[in-house]
């Protein structure tokens, strides 16, 4: 499976000619969606879904059944649901966005475990009840601290972990966060710049 990171939380997965894109938000590059067979959206915030791009894309878009996304026809998904999207086996986990302040925002957020190997949690630090080989770990947000990212990686104990949710942090801060995650986890943590693939 080829994983390509795009700006912020957007990730493109390719395997045997199939393409699945997760969280193509307003900050991610349009190229992420080229040839996509399906799209997964973790939640309704604009940094995770660009409704204008997805409205006319013509491929299935999966999102939490409770999400408020009026401009895009979505297939509603609930936590625990297992389905196939773009030829990938998907299991939806979690359920709510992490709190920022005073319980806000409180919206639906699903993480997705793909082919029982790759996990994208969206804006949540939900630990799935199954082993994960590759973790896409949020490294910055108004809803988290670096110690929470470290604890999240250590709780899941993936074979490898790659940063997502990083567009609001400058290079100096990113270097610090990457240093902490490299030193404090045994996950094969590695930072991918937008456009890098593994």
PDB file of C-alpha atoms in Angstrom:
ATOM      1  CA  UNK A   1       0.000   0.000   0.000  1.00  0.00           C
ATOM      2  CA  UNK A   2       1.322   3.448  -0.936  1.00  0.00           C
ATOM      3  CA  UNK A   3       0.506   6.275   1.490  1.00  0.00           C
ATOM      4  CA  UNK A   4       0.941   9.881   0.370  1.00  0.00           C
ATOM      5  CA  UNK A   5       0.544  12.710   2.857  1.00  0.00           C
ATOM      6  CA  UNK A   6      -0.949  15.996   1.698  1.00  0.00           C
ATOM      7  CA  UNK A   7      -1.229  19.245   3.643  1.00  0.00           C
ATOM      8  CA  UNK A   8      -2.707  18.966   7.127  1.00  0.00           C
ATOM      9  CA  UNK A   9      -4.894  15.889   7.666  1.00  0.00           C
ATOM     10  CA  UNK A  10      -5.290  14.720   4.061  1.00  0.00           C
ATOM     11  CA  UNK A  11      -3.875  11.313   3.156  1.00  0.00           C
ATOM     12  CA  UNK A  12      -4.094   9.360  -0.102  1.00  0.00           C
ATOM     13  CA  UNK A  13      -3.855   5.557  -0.087  1.00  0.00           C
ATOM     14  CA  UNK A  14      -3.188   3.561  -3.246  1.00  0.00           C
ATOM     15  CA  UNK A  15      -3.176  -0.208  -3.639  1.00  0.00           C
ATOM     16  CA  UNK A  16      -3.483  -2.355  -6.765  1.00  0.00           C
ATOM     17  CA  UNK A  17      -4.893   0.528  -8.819  1.00  0.00           C
ATOM     18  CA  UNK A  18      -7.407   1.623  -6.188  1.00  0.00           C
ATOM     19  CA  UNK A  19      -7.333   5.098  -4.619  1.00  0.00           C
ATOM     20  CA  UNK A  20      -8.883   6.164  -1.322  1.00  0.00           C
ATOM     21  CA  UNK A  21      -8.530   9.701   0.051  1.00  0.00           C
ATOM     22  CA  UNK A  22      -9.120  10.668   3.683  1.00  0.00           C
ATOM     23  CA  UNK A  23      -9.948  14.200   4.858  1.00  0.00           C
ATOM     24  CA  UNK A  24      -9.329  16.346   1.765  1.00  0.00           C
ATOM     25  CA  UNK A  25      -9.855  19.690   3.493  1.00  0.00           C
ATOM     26  CA  UNK A  26      -9.634  23.264   2.289  1.00  0.00           C
ATOM     27  CA  UNK A  27      -5.887  23.352   3.024  1.00  0.00           C
ATOM     28  CA  UNK A  28      -5.015  20.195   1.096  1.00  0.00           C
ATOM     29  CA  UNK A  29      -3.933  20.088  -2.525  1.00  0.00           C
ATOM     30  CA  UNK A  30      -6.548  19.314  -5.227  1.00  0.00           C
ATOM     31  CA  UNK A  31      -4.129  16.711  -6.659  1.00  0.00           C
ATOM     32  CA  UNK A  32      -4.902  14.465  -3.689  1.00  0.00           C
ATOM     33  CA  UNK A  33      -8.282  13.696  -5.263  1.00  0.00           C
ATOM     34  CA  UNK A  34      -7.052  12.898  -8.799  1.00  0.00           C
ATOM     35  CA  UNK A  35      -8.398   9.478  -9.753  1.00  0.00           C
ATOM     36  CA  UNK A  36      -9.967   8.852  -6.333  1.00  0.00           C
ATOM     37  CA  UNK A  37     -12.374   5.904  -6.135  1.00  0.00           C
ATOM     38  CA  UNK A  38     -13.836   7.009  -2.783  1.00  0.00           C
ATOM     39  CA  UNK A  39     -13.365   9.568  -0.005  1.00  0.00           C
ATOM     40  CA  UNK A  40     -13.568   9.188   3.766  1.00  0.00           C
ATOM     41  CA  UNK A  41     -14.318  12.251   5.901  1.00  0.00           C
ATOM     42  CA  UNK A  42     -13.714  12.042   9.641  1.00  0.00           C
ATOM     43  CA  UNK A  43     -15.828  15.091  10.520  1.00  0.00           C
ATOM     44  CA  UNK A  44     -17.420  18.284   9.198  1.00  0.00           C
ATOM     45  CA  UNK A  45     -14.726  20.913   9.864  1.00  0.00           C
ATOM     46  CA  UNK A  46     -13.352  22.703   6.789  1.00  0.00           C
ATOM     47  CA  UNK A  47      -9.752  21.660   7.463  1.00  0.00           C
ATOM     48  CA  UNK A  48     -10.967  18.066   6.885  1.00  0.00           C
ATOM     49  CA  UNK A  49     -13.556  18.526   4.114  1.00  0.00           C
ATOM     50  CA  UNK A  50     -13.603  20.885   1.160  1.00  0.00           C
ATOM     51  CA  UNK A  51     -17.285  20.754   0.228  1.00  0.00           C
ATOM     52  CA  UNK A  52     -16.801  22.633  -3.060  1.00  0.00           C
ATOM     53  CA  UNK A  53     -14.300  20.065  -4.354  1.00  0.00           C
ATOM     54  CA  UNK A  54     -16.291  17.077  -3.156  1.00  0.00           C
ATOM     55  CA  UNK A  55     -19.710  18.287  -4.347  1.00  0.00           C
ATOM     56  CA  UNK A  56     -18.854  17.607  -7.987  1.00  0.00           C
ATOM     57  CA  UNK A  57     -16.302  14.826  -7.626  1.00  0.00           C
ATOM     58  CA  UNK A  58     -18.690  12.006  -8.543  1.00  0.00           C
ATOM     59  CA  UNK A  59     -17.310   9.342  -6.174  1.00  0.00           C
ATOM     60  CA  UNK A  60     -18.769   7.945  -2.947  1.00  0.00           C
ATOM     61  CA  UNK A  61     -18.061  10.149   0.086  1.00  0.00           C
ATOM     62  CA  UNK A  62     -18.387   8.527   3.514  1.00  0.00           C
ATOM     63  CA  UNK A  63     -18.818  10.627   6.675  1.00  0.00           C
ATOM     64  CA  UNK A  64     -20.295  10.278  10.166  1.00  0.00           C
ATOM     65  CA  UNK A  65     -24.059   9.870   9.943  1.00  0.00           C
ATOM     66  CA  UNK A  66     -24.429  12.767  12.424  1.00  0.00           C
ATOM     67  CA  UNK A  67     -22.183  15.167  10.455  1.00  0.00           C
ATOM     68  CA  UNK A  68     -23.707  18.377   9.141  1.00  0.00           C
ATOM     69  CA  UNK A  69     -22.456  18.503   5.528  1.00  0.00           C
ATOM     70  CA  UNK A  70     -25.380  19.896   3.509  1.00  0.00           C
ATOM     71  CA  UNK A  71     -23.576  20.602   0.211  1.00  0.00           C
ATOM     72  CA  UNK A  72     -22.224  17.077  -0.360  1.00  0.00           C
ATOM     73  CA  UNK A  73     -24.158  13.844  -0.767  1.00  0.00           C
ATOM     74  CA  UNK A  74     -22.576  11.529   1.777  1.00  0.00           C
ATOM     75  CA  UNK A  75     -23.024   7.947   2.826  1.00  0.00           C
ATOM     76  CA  UNK A  76     -23.596   8.085   6.581  1.00  0.00           C
ATOM     77  CA  UNK A  77     -21.441   5.831   8.742  1.00  0.00           C
ATOM     78  CA  UNK A  78     -21.656   5.005  12.453  1.00  0.00           C
ATOM     79  CA  UNK A  79     -18.983   3.830  14.869  1.00  0.00           C
ATOM     80  CA  UNK A  80     -18.496   0.082  14.596  1.00  0.00           C
ATOM     81  CA  UNK A  81     -19.676  -0.044  10.984  1.00  0.00           C
ATOM     82  CA  UNK A  82     -17.570  -2.098   8.596  1.00  0.00           C
ATOM     83  CA  UNK A  83     -17.773  -1.388   4.870  1.00  0.00           C
ATOM     84  CA  UNK A  84     -15.767  -1.278   1.656  1.00  0.00           C
ATOM     85  CA  UNK A  85     -14.751   2.080   0.166  1.00  0.00           C
ATOM     86  CA  UNK A  86     -12.813   2.240  -3.082  1.00  0.00           C
ATOM     87  CA  UNK A  87     -11.853  -1.408  -2.661  1.00  0.00           C
ATOM     88  CA  UNK A  88     -10.410  -0.894   0.852  1.00  0.00           C
ATOM     89  CA  UNK A  89     -11.921  -2.603   3.893  1.00  0.00           C
ATOM     90  CA  UNK A  90     -12.869   0.072   6.427  1.00  0.00           C
ATOM     91  CA  UNK A  91     -13.934  -0.053  10.058  1.00  0.00           C
ATOM     92  CA  UNK A  92     -15.272   3.149  11.633  1.00  0.00           C
ATOM     93  CA  UNK A  93     -14.231   3.716  15.262  1.00  0.00           C
ATOM     94  CA  UNK A  94     -14.588   6.398  17.919  1.00  0.00           C
ATOM     95  CA  UNK A  95     -17.446   8.831  17.695  1.00  0.00           C
ATOM     96  CA  UNK A  96     -16.778  12.366  18.950  1.00  0.00           C
ATOM     97  CA  UNK A  97     -14.381  15.201  18.170  1.00  0.00           C
ATOM     98  CA  UNK A  98     -11.872  15.984  20.929  1.00  0.00           C
ATOM     99  CA  UNK A  99     -12.877  18.897  23.149  1.00  0.00           C
ATOM    100  CA  UNK A 100     -11.169  22.228  22.558  1.00  0.00           C
ATOM    101  CA  UNK A 101     -12.520  24.371  25.391  1.00  0.00           C
ATOM    102  CA  UNK A 102     -15.629  24.203  27.559  1.00  0.00           C
ATOM    103  CA  UNK A 103     -16.846  21.177  25.607  1.00  0.00           C
ATOM    104  CA  UNK A 104     -16.552  22.858  22.204  1.00  0.00           C
ATOM    105  CA  UNK A 105     -16.748  21.813  19.471  1.00  0.00           C
ATOM    106  CA  UNK A 106     -18.856  18.786  20.060  1.00  0.00           C
ATOM    107  CA  UNK A 107     -19.419  17.184  16.693  1.00  0.00           C
ATOM    108  CA  UNK A 108     -19.292  13.653  15.366  1.00  0.00           C
ATOM    109  CA  UNK A 109     -15.795  12.396  14.485  1.00  0.00           C
ATOM    110  CA  UNK A 110     -14.989   8.923  13.245  1.00  0.00           C
ATOM    111  CA  UNK A 111     -11.594   7.353  12.902  1.00  0.00           C
ATOM    112  CA  UNK A 112     -11.062   4.808  10.143  1.00  0.00           C
ATOM    113  CA  UNK A 113      -9.051   1.574  10.301  1.00  0.00           C
ATOM    114  CA  UNK A 114      -8.190   0.512   6.747  1.00  0.00           C
ATOM    115  CA  UNK A 115      -7.458  -3.067   5.730  1.00  0.00           C
ATOM    116  CA  UNK A 116      -6.816  -3.781   9.430  1.00  0.00           C
ATOM    117  CA  UNK A 117      -3.483  -1.989   9.070  1.00  0.00           C
ATOM    118  CA  UNK A 118      -3.735   1.827   8.773  1.00  0.00           C
ATOM    119  CA  UNK A 119      -5.543   4.109  11.248  1.00  0.00           C
ATOM    120  CA  UNK A 120      -6.597   7.746  10.650  1.00  0.00           C
ATOM    121  CA  UNK A 121      -8.292   9.121  13.810  1.00  0.00           C
ATOM    122  CA  UNK A 122      -9.390  12.538  12.518  1.00  0.00           C
ATOM    123  CA  UNK A 123      -9.584  15.034  15.408  1.00  0.00           C
ATOM    124  CA  UNK A 124      -9.637  12.439  18.133  1.00  0.00           C
ATOM    125  CA  UNK A 125      -7.222  10.368  20.150  1.00  0.00           C
ATOM    126  CA  UNK A 126      -9.496   7.328  20.263  1.00  0.00           C
ATOM    127  CA  UNK A 127      -7.523   4.108  20.754  1.00  0.00           C
ATOM    128  CA  UNK A 128      -9.073   1.307  18.665  1.00  0.00           C
ATOM    129  CA  UNK A 129      -9.538  -2.138  20.179  1.00  0.00           C
ATOM    130  CA  UNK A 130      -7.354  -3.810  17.565  1.00  0.00           C
ATOM    131  CA  UNK A 131      -3.658  -3.710  16.678  1.00  0.00           C
ATOM    132  CA  UNK A 132      -2.640  -1.075  14.126  1.00  0.00           C
ATOM    133  CA  UNK A 133       0.463  -1.389  11.967  1.00  0.00           C
ATOM    134  CA  UNK A 134       0.507   2.214  10.668  1.00  0.00           C
ATOM    135  CA  UNK A 135      -0.802   5.133  12.711  1.00  0.00           C
ATOM    136  CA  UNK A 136      -1.502   8.570  11.258  1.00  0.00           C
ATOM    137  CA  UNK A 137      -0.985  10.637  14.398  1.00  0.00           C
ATOM    138  CA  UNK A 138      -2.317  14.178  14.882  1.00  0.00           C
ATOM    139  CA  UNK A 139       0.630  16.274  16.097  1.00  0.00           C
ATOM    140  CA  UNK A 140      -0.928  19.687  16.658  1.00  0.00           C
ATOM    141  CA  UNK A 141      -4.299  21.282  17.173  1.00  0.00           C
ATOM    142  CA  UNK A 142      -6.139  23.632  19.467  1.00  0.00           C
ATOM    143  CA  UNK A 143      -7.607  20.502  21.027  1.00  0.00           C
ATOM    144  CA  UNK A 144      -4.374  18.741  22.040  1.00  0.00           C
ATOM    145  CA  UNK A 145      -0.966  18.852  23.716  1.00  0.00           C
ATOM    146  CA  UNK A 146       2.261  17.163  22.562  1.00  0.00           C
ATOM    147  CA  UNK A 147       2.186  14.837  25.576  1.00  0.00           C
ATOM    148  CA  UNK A 148      -1.214  13.579  24.409  1.00  0.00           C
ATOM    149  CA  UNK A 149       0.193  12.755  20.966  1.00  0.00           C
ATOM    150  CA  UNK A 150       3.061  10.837  22.592  1.00  0.00           C
ATOM    151  CA  UNK A 151       0.666   8.960  24.898  1.00  0.00           C
ATOM    152  CA  UNK A 152      -1.598   8.170  21.923  1.00  0.00           C
ATOM    153  CA  UNK A 153       1.257   6.608  19.932  1.00  0.00           C
ATOM    154  CA  UNK A 154       2.482   4.669  22.957  1.00  0.00           C
ATOM    155  CA  UNK A 155      -1.034   3.395  23.721  1.00  0.00           C
ATOM    156  CA  UNK A 156      -1.466   2.052  20.182  1.00  0.00           C
ATOM    157  CA  UNK A 157       2.138   0.863  19.729  1.00  0.00           C
ATOM    158  CA  UNK A 158       2.098   0.807  15.914  1.00  0.00           C
ATOM    159  CA  UNK A 159       5.008  -0.495  13.864  1.00  0.00           C
ATOM    160  CA  UNK A 160       5.248   2.953  12.280  1.00  0.00           C
ATOM    161  CA  UNK A 161       3.627   6.345  12.767  1.00  0.00           C
ATOM    162  CA  UNK A 162       3.392   9.398  10.529  1.00  0.00           C
ATOM    163  CA  UNK A 163       2.321  12.926  11.427  1.00  0.00           C
ATOM    164  CA  UNK A 164      -0.954  14.464  10.286  1.00  0.00           C
ATOM    165  CA  UNK A 165      -2.858  17.559  11.449  1.00  0.00           C
ATOM    166  CA  UNK A 166       0.220  19.789  11.303  1.00  0.00           C
ATOM    167  CA  UNK A 167      -0.662  22.787   9.092  1.00  0.00           C
ATOM    168  CA  UNK A 168      -1.055  25.239  11.980  1.00  0.00           C
ATOM    169  CA  UNK A 169       2.473  24.797  13.284  1.00  0.00           C
ATOM    170  CA  UNK A 170       5.604  26.560  11.966  1.00  0.00           C
ATOM    171  CA  UNK A 171       8.863  24.769  11.113  1.00  0.00           C
ATOM    172  CA  UNK A 172      10.479  25.517  14.491  1.00  0.00           C
ATOM    173  CA  UNK A 173       7.507  24.116  16.403  1.00  0.00           C
ATOM    174  CA  UNK A 174       7.239  21.174  14.040  1.00  0.00           C
ATOM    175  CA  UNK A 175      10.887  20.318  14.638  1.00  0.00           C
ATOM    176  CA  UNK A 176      10.234  20.266  18.379  1.00  0.00           C
ATOM    177  CA  UNK A 177       7.141  18.077  18.085  1.00  0.00           C
ATOM    178  CA  UNK A 178       8.922  15.678  15.718  1.00  0.00           C
ATOM    179  CA  UNK A 179      11.860  15.462  18.135  1.00  0.00           C
ATOM    180  CA  UNK A 180       9.608  14.568  21.061  1.00  0.00           C
ATOM    181  CA  UNK A 181       7.705  11.908  19.104  1.00  0.00           C
ATOM    182  CA  UNK A 182      10.945  10.375  17.793  1.00  0.00           C
ATOM    183  CA  UNK A 183      12.544  10.251  21.264  1.00  0.00           C
ATOM    184  CA  UNK A 184       9.530   9.229  23.345  1.00  0.00           C
ATOM    185  CA  UNK A 185       7.915   6.508  21.192  1.00  0.00           C
ATOM    186  CA  UNK A 186       9.086   3.155  19.844  1.00  0.00           C
ATOM    187  CA  UNK A 187       6.864   3.359  16.777  1.00  0.00           C
ATOM    188  CA  UNK A 188       9.245   4.067  13.936  1.00  0.00           C
ATOM    189  CA  UNK A 189       7.891   7.617  13.914  1.00  0.00           C
ATOM    190  CA  UNK A 190       8.744   9.624  10.805  1.00  0.00           C
ATOM    191  CA  UNK A 191       7.591  12.987   9.518  1.00  0.00           C
ATOM    192  CA  UNK A 192       6.308  13.135   5.930  1.00  0.00           C
ATOM    193  CA  UNK A 193       6.174  16.517   4.234  1.00  0.00           C
ATOM    194  CA  UNK A 194       3.177  17.147   1.950  1.00  0.00           C
ATOM    195  CA  UNK A 195       3.701  15.106  -1.200  1.00  0.00           C
ATOM    196  CA  UNK A 196       5.974  12.502   0.458  1.00  0.00           C
ATOM    197  CA  UNK A 197       4.959   8.841   0.130  1.00  0.00           C
ATOM    198  CA  UNK A 198       5.890   5.606   1.858  1.00  0.00           C
TER     199      UNK A 198
END
